[in-house]
PDB file of C-alpha atoms in Angstrom:
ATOM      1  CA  UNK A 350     102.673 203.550  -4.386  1.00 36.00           C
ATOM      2  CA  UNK A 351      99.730 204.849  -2.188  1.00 38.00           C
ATOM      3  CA  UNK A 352      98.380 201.743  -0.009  1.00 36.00           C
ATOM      4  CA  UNK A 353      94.842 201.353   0.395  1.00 33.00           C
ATOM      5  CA  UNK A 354      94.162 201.508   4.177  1.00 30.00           C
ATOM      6  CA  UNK A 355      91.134 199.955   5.645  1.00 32.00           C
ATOM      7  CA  UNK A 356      90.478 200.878   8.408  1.00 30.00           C
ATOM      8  CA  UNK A 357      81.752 220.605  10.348  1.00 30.00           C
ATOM      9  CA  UNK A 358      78.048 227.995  19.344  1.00 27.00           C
ATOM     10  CA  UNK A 359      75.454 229.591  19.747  1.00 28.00           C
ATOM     11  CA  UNK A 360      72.961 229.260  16.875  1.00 29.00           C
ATOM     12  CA  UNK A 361      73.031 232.794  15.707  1.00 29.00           C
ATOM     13  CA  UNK A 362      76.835 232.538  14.622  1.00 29.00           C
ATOM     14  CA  UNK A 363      77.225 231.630  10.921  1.00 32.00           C
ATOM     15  CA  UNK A 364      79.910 229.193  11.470  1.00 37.00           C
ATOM     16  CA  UNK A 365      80.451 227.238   7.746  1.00 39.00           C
ATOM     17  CA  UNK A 366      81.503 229.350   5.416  1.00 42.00           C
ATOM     18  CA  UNK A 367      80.302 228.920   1.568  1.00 45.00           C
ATOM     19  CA  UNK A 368      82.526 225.610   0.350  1.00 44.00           C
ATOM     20  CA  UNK A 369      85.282 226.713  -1.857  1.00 42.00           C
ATOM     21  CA  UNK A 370      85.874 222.875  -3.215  1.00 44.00           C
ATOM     22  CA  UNK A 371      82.128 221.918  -4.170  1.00 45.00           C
ATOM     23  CA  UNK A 372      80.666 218.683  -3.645  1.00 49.00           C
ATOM     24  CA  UNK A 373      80.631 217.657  -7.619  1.00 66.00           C
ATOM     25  CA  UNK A 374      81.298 214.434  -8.194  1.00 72.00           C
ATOM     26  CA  UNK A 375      85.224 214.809  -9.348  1.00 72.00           C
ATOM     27  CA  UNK A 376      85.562 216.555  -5.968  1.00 75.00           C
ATOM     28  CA  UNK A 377      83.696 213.500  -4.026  1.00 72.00           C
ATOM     29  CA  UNK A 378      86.029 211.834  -6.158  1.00 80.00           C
ATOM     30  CA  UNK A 379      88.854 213.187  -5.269  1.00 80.00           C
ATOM     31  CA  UNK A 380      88.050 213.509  -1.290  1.00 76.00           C
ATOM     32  CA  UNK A 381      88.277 209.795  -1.325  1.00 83.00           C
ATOM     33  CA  UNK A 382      91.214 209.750  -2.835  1.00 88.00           C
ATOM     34  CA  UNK A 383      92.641 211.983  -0.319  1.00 86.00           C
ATOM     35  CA  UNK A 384      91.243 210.287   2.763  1.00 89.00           C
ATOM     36  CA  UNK A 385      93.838 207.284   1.587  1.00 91.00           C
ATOM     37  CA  UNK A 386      96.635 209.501   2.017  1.00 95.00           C
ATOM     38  CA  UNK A 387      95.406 210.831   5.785  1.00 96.00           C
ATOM     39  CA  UNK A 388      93.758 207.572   7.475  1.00 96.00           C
ATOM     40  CA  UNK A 389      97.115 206.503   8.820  1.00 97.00           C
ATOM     41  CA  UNK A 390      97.063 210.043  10.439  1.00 98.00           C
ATOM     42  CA  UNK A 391      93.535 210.205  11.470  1.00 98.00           C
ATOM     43  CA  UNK A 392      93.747 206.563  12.690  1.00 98.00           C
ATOM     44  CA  UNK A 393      96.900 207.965  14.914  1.00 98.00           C
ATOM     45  CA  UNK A 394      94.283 210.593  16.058  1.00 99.00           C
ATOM     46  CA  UNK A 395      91.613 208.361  16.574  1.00 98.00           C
ATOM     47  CA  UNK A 396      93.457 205.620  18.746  1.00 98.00           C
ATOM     48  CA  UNK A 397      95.625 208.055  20.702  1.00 98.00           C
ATOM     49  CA  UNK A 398      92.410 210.449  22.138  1.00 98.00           C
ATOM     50  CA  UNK A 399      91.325 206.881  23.637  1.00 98.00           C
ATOM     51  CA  UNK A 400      88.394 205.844  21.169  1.00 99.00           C
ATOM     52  CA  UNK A 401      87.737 202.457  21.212  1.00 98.00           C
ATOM     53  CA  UNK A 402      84.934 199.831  21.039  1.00 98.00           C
ATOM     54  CA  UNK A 403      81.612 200.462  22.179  1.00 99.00           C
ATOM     55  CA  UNK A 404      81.862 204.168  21.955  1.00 99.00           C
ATOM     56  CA  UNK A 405      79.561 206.687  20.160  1.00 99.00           C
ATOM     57  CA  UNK A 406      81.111 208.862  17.779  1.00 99.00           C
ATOM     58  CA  UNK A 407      79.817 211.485  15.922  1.00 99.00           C
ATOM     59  CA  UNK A 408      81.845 213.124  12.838  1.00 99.00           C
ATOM     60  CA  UNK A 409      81.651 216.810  11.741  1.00 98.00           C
ATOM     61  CA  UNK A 410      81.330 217.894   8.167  1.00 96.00           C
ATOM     62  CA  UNK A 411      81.774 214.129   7.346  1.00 95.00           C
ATOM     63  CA  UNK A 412      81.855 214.599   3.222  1.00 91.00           C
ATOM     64  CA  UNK A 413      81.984 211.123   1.284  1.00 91.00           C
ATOM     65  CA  UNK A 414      82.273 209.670   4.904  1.00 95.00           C
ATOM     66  CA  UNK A 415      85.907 208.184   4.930  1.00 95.00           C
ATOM     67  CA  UNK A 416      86.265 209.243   8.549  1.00 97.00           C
ATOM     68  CA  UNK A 417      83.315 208.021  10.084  1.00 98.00           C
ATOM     69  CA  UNK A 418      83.783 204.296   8.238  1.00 97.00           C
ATOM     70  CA  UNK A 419      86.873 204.711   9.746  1.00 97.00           C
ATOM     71  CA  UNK A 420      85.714 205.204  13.170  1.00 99.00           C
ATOM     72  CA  UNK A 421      82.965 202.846  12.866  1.00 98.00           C
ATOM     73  CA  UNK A 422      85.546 199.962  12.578  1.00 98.00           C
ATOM     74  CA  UNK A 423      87.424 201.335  15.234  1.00 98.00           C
ATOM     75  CA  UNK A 424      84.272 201.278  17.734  1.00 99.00           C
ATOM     76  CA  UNK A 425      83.084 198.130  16.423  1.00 98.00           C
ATOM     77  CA  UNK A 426      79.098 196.464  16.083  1.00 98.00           C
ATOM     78  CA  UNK A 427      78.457 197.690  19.495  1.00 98.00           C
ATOM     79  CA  UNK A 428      79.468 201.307  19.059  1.00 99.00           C
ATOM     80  CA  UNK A 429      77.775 203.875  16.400  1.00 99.00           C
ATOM     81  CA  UNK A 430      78.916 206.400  14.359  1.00 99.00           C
ATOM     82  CA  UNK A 431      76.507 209.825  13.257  1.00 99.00           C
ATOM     83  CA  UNK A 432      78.552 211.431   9.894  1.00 99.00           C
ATOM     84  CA  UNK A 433      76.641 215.323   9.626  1.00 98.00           C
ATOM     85  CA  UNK A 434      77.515 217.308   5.991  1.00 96.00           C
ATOM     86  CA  UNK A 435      75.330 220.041   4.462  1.00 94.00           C
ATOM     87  CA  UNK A 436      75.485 218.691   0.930  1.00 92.00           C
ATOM     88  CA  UNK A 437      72.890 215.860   0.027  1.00 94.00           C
ATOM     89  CA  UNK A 438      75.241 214.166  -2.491  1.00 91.00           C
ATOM     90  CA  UNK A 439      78.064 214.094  -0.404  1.00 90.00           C
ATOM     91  CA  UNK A 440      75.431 212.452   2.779  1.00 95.00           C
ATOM     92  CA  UNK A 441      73.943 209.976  -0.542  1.00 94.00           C
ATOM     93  CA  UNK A 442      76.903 208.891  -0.830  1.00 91.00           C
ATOM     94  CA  UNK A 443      78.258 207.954   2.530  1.00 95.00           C
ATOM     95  CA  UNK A 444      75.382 206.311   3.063  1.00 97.00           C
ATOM     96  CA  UNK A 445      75.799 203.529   0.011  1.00 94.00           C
ATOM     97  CA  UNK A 446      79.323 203.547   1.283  1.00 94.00           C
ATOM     98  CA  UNK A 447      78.751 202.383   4.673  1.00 97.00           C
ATOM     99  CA  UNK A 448      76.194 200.022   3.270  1.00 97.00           C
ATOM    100  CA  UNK A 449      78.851 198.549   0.883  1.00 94.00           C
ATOM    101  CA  UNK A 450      81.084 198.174   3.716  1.00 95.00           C
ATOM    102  CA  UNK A 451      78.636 195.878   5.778  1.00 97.00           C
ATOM    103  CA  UNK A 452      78.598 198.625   8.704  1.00 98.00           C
ATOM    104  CA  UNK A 453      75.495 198.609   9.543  1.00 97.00           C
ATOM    105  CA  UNK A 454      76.451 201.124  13.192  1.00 98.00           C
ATOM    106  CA  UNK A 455      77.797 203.850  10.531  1.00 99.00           C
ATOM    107  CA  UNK A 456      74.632 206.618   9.354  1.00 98.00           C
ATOM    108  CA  UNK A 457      74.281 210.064   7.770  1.00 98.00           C
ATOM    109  CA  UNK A 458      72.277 212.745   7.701  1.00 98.00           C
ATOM    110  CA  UNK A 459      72.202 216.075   6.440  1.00 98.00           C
ATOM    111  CA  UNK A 460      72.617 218.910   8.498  1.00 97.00           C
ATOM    112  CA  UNK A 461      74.540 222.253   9.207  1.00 94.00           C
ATOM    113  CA  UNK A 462      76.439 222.183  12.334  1.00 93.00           C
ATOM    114  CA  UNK A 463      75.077 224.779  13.818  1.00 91.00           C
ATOM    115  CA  UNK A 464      71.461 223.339  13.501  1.00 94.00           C
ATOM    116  CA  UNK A 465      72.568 219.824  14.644  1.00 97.00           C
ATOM    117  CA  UNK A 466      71.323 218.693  17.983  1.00 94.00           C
ATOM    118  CA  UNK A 467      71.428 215.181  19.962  1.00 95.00           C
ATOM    119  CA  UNK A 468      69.426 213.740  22.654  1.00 93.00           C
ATOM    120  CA  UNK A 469      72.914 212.030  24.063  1.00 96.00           C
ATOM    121  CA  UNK A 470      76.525 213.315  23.996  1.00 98.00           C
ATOM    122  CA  UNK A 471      78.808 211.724  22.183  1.00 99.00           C
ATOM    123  CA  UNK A 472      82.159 209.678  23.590  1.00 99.00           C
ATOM    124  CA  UNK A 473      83.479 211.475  20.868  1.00 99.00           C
ATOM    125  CA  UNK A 474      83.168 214.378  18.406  1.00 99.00           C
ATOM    126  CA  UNK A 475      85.736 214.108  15.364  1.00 99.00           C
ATOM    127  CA  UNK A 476      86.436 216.660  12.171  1.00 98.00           C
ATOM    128  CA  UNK A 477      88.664 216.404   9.227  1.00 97.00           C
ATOM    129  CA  UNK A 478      89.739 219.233   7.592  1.00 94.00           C
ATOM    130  CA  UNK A 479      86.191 221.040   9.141  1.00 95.00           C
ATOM    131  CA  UNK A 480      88.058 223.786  11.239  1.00 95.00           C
ATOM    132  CA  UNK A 481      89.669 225.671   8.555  1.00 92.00           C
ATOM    133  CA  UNK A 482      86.278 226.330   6.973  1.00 90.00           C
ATOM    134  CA  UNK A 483      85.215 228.175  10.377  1.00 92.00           C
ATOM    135  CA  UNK A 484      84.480 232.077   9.888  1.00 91.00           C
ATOM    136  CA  UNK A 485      84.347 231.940  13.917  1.00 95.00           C
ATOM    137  CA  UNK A 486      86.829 229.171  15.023  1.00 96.00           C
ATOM    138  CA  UNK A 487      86.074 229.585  18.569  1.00 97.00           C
ATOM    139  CA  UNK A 488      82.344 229.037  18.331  1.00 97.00           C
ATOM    140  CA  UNK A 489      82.797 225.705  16.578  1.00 97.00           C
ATOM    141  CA  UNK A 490      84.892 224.920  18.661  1.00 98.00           C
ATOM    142  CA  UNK A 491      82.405 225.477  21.602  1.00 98.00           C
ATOM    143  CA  UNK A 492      79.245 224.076  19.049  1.00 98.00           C
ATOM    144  CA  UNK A 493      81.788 221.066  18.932  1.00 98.00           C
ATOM    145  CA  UNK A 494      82.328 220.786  22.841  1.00 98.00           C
ATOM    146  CA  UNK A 495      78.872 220.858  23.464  1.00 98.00           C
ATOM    147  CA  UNK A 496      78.157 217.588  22.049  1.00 98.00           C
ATOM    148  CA  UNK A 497      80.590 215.874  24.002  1.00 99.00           C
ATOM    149  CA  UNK A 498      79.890 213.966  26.958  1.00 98.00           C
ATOM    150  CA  UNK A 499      81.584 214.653  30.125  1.00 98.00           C
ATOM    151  CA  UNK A 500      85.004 212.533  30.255  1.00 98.00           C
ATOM    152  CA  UNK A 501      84.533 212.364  26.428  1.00 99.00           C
ATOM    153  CA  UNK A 502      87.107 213.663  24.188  1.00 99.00           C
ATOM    154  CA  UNK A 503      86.803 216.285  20.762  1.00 99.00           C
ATOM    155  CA  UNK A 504      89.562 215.339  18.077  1.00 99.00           C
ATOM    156  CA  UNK A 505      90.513 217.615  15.097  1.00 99.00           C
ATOM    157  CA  UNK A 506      92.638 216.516  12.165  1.00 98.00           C
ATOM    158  CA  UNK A 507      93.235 219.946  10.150  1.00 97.00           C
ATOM    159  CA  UNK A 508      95.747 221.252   7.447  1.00 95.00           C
ATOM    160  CA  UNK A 509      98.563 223.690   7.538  1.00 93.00           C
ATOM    161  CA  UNK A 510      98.246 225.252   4.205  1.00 81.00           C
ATOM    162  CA  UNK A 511     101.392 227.587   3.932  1.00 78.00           C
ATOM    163  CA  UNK A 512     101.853 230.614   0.819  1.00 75.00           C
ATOM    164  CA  UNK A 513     103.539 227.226  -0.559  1.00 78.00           C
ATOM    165  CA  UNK A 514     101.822 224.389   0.097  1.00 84.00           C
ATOM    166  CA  UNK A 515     103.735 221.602  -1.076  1.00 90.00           C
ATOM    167  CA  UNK A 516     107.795 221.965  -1.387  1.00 93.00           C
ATOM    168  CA  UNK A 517     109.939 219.800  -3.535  1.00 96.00           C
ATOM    169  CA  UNK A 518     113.769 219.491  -2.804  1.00 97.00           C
ATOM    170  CA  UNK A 519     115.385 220.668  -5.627  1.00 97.00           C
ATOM    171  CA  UNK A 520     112.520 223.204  -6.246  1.00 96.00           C
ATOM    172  CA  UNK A 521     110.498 222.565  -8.994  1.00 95.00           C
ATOM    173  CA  UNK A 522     109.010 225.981 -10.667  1.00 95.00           C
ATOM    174  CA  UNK A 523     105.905 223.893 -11.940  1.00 96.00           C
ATOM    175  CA  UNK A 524     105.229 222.555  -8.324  1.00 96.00           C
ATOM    176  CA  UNK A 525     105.912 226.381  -6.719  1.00 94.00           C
ATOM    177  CA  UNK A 526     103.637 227.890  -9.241  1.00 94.00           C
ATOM    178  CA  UNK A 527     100.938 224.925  -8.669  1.00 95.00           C
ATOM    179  CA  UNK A 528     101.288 225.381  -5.206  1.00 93.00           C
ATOM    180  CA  UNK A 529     101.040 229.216  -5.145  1.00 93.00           C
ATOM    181  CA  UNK A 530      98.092 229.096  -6.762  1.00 94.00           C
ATOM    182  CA  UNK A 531      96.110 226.326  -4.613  1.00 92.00           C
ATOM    183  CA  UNK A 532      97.073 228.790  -1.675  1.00 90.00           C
ATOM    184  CA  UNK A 533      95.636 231.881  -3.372  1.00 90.00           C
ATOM    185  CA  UNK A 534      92.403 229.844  -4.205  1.00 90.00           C
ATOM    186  CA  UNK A 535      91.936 228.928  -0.620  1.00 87.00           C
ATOM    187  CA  UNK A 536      93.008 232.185   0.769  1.00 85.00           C
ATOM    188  CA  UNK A 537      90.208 234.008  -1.406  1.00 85.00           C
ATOM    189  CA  UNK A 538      87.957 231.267  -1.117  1.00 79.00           C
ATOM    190  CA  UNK A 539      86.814 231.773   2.370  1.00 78.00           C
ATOM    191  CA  UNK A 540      89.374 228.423   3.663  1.00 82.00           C
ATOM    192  CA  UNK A 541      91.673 229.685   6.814  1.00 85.00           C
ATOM    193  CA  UNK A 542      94.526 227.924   6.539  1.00 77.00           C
ATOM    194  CA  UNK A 543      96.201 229.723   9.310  1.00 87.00           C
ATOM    195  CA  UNK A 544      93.663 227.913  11.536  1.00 94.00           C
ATOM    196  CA  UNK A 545      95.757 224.600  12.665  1.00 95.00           C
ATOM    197  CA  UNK A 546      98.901 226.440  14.151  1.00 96.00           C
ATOM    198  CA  UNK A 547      96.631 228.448  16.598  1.00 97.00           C
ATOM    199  CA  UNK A 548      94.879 225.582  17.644  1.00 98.00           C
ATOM    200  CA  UNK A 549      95.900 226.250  21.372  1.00 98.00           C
ATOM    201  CA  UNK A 550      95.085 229.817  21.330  1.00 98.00           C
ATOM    202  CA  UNK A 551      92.082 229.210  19.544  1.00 98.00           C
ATOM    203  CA  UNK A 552      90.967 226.298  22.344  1.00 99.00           C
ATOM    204  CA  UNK A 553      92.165 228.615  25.053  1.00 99.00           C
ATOM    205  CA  UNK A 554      89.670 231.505  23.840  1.00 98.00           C
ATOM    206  CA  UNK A 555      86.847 228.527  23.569  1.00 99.00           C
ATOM    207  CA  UNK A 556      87.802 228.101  26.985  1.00 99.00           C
ATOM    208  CA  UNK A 557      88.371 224.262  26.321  1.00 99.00           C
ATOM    209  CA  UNK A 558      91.931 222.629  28.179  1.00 98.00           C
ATOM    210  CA  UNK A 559      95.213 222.680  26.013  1.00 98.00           C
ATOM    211  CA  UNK A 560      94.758 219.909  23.582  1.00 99.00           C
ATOM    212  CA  UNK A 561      96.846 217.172  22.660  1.00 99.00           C
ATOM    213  CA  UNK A 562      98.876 218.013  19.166  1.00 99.00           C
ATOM    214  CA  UNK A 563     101.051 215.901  17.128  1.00 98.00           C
ATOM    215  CA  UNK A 564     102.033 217.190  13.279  1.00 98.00           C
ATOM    216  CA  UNK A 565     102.916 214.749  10.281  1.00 97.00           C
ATOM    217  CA  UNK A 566     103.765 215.830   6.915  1.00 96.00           C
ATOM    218  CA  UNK A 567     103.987 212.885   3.759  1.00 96.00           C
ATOM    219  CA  UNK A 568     107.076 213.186   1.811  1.00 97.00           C
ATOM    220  CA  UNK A 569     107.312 211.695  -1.661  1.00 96.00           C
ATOM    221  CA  UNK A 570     108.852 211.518  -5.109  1.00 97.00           C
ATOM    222  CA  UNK A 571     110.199 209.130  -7.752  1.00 97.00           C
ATOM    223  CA  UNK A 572     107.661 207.241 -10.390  1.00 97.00           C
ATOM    224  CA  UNK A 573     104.737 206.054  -8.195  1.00 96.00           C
ATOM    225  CA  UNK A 574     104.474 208.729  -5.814  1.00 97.00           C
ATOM    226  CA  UNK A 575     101.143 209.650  -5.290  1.00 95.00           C
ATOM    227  CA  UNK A 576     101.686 213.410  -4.457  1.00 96.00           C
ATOM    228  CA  UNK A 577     101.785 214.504  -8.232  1.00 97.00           C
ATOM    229  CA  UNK A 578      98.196 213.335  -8.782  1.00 94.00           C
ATOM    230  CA  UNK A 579      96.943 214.824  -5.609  1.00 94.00           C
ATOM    231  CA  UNK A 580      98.202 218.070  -6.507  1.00 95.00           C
ATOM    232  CA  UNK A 581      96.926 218.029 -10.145  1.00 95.00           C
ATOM    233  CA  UNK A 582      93.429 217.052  -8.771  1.00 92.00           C
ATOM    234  CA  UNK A 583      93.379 219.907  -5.987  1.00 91.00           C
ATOM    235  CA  UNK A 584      94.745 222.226  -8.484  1.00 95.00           C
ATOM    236  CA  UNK A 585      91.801 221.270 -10.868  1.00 93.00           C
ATOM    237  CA  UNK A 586      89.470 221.503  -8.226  1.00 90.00           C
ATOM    238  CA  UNK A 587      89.495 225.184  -7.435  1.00 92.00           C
ATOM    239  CA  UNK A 588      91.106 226.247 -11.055  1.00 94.00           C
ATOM    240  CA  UNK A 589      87.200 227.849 -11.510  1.00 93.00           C
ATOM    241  CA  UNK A 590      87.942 229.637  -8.692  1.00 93.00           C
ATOM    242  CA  UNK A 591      91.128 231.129  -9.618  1.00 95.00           C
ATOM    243  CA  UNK A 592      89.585 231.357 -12.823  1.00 96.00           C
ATOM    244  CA  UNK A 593      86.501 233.493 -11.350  1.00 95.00           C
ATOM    245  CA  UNK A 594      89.275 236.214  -9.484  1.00 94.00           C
ATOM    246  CA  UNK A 595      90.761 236.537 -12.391  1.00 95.00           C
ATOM    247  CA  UNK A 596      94.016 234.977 -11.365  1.00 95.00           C
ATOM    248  CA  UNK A 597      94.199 232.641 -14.283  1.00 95.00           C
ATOM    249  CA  UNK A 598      92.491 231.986 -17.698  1.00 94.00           C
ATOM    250  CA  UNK A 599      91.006 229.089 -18.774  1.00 94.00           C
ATOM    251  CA  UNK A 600      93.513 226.593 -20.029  1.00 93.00           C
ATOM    252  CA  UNK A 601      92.220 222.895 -20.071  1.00 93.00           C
ATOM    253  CA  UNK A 602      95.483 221.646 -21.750  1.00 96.00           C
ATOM    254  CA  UNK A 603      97.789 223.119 -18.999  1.00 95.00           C
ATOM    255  CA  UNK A 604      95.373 220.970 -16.775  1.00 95.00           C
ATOM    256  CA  UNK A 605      95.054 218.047 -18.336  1.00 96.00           C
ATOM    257  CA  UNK A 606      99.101 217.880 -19.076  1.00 98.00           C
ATOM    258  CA  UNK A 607      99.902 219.077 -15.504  1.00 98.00           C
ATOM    259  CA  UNK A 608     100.250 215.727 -14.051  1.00 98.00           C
ATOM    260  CA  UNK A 609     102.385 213.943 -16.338  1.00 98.00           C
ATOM    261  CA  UNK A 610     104.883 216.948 -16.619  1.00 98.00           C
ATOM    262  CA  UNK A 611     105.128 217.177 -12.474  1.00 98.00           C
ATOM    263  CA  UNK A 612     105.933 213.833 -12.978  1.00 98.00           C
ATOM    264  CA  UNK A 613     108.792 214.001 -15.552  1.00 98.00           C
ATOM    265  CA  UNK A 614     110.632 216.510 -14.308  1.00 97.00           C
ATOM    266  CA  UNK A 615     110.514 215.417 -10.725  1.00 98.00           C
ATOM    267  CA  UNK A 616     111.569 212.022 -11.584  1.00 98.00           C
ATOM    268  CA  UNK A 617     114.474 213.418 -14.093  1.00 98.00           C
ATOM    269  CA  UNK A 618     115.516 215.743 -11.270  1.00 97.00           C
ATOM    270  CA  UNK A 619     115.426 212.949  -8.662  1.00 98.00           C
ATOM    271  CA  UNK A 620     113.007 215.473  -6.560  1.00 97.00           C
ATOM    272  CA  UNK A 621     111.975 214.917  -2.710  1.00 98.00           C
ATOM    273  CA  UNK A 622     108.492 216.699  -2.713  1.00 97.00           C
ATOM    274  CA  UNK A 623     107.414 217.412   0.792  1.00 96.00           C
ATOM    275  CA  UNK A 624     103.318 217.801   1.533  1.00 94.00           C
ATOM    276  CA  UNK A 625     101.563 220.150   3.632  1.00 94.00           C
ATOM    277  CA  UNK A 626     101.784 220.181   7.518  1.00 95.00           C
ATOM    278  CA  UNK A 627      99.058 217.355   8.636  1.00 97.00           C
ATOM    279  CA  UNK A 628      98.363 219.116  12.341  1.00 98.00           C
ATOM    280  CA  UNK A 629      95.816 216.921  14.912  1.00 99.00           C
ATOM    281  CA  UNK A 630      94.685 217.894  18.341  1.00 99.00           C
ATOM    282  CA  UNK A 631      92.393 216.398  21.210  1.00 99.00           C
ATOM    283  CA  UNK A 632      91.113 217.031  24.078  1.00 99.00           C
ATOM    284  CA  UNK A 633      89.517 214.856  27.239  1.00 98.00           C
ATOM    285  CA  UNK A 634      86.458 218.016  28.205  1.00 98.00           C
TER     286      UNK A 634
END
């Protein structure tokens, strides 16, 4: 069972590429859902590029704003937390979230990356899952930098998101297939996943230091494992896509059944389903 945890360059360069996931509400949905699964990793992220109380933080592409409520416990009353996203829902949201959560030093606004400026550096500059949206990896990276203070640090929690995605151990066709065809939504869709294991060639070329990297991948199976509902819901989430490139038709049953039949069979097969490669890295600049 999944355990609560309590605890995106130069202006001209179109860094964000067009969303392939959305910002509907079953995708805000999910996203939450999601950040469950990656705090403990994040958290690891978080505490080992130094951040601590007092600091200011400001987090990149900040969605439903998991990550920034996050670091806004971390940092504590007298530290502060800025959460940037393009989409107004996804900033609306946040924002009531924070609230709920009695952090009153956690805010969000909504802005592109690119167009966001700051009177003050930050301690720290933090993205989840923000990099592999890049066109131009290197100039985020150096739009990133450039909000960092000196003797601050930039932190990046990205995704590994291999031809197959998730594997399961013994293979399961349904899970391949699934998996196959998250990978071709995200590889049409404008998503590098490629991005996080070229993170030091890609800092190199920003001409940052060689960041810190650590990689951590979840590893699940029997009846409450949560990885069969996370891949139904990411499968559902860009099935319009794959839909739209004519990759698959429209099949609401196969959806809506998906879940419960991962389930079954990995359960009768006594399967070890292994996620996708969870790859952080920091930097002191």
């Amino acid at each position: 069972m999944l355990n609560q945890i309590n605890v995106f360059y130069p202006p001209e360069v179109p860094l964000m590429n067009d969303y392939l996931l959305g910002h509907s509400s079953a995708e805000l949905e999910r996203l939450k859902f999601q950040a469950n699964i990656l705090s403990p990793i994040t958290t690891r992220l978080l505490i080992e590029s130094g951040l601590e109380e007092g600091m200011h933080v400001l987090d990149l592409g900040s969605g439903p704003g998991d990550v920034a409520i996050l670091a806004g416990r971390l940092v504590g009353p007298t530290g502060s937390v800025t959460g940037i996203d393009r989409s107004p829902k996804a900033v609306e949201l946040a924002n009531f979230r924070a609230a709920e959560a009695g952090l009153r030093n956690v805010r969000f606004e909504v802005c592109d990356i690119q167009d966001f400026q700051s009177a003050s550096p930050f301690d720290c500059v933090v993205g989840r899952y923000v990099m592999i949206h890049q066109s131009d990896p290197v100039a985020f990276l150096r739009k990133a930098a450039s909000l960092v203070k000196n003797g601050g640090t930039l932190a990046l929690h990205e995704v590994f998101m291999s031809d197959i995605p998730m594997e399961s151990f013994p293979n399961i066709p349904l899970l391949t297939d699934a998996g196959q065809l998250i990978a071709a939504a995200f590889n049409t869709g404008g998503v590098h996943h490629g991005t996080a294991v070229h993170l030091i060639k890609h800092f190199s070329e920003a001409g940052l230091p060689q960041p810190e990297l650590f990689c951590q991948r979840h590893i699940g199976g029997g009846e409450h494992s949560f990885m069969y509902h996370w891949v139904a819901e990411t499968l559902k989430t860009v099935y319009p896509h794959l839909i739209s490139i004519g990759r698959v038709s429209a099949d609401p049953e196969y959806l809506e059944t998906f879940e419960d039949r991962l389930k079954a069979e990995a359960v009768a097969s006594r399967v070890q389903i292994m996620g996708p490669n969870q790859i952080t890295a920091w930097v002191r600049l």
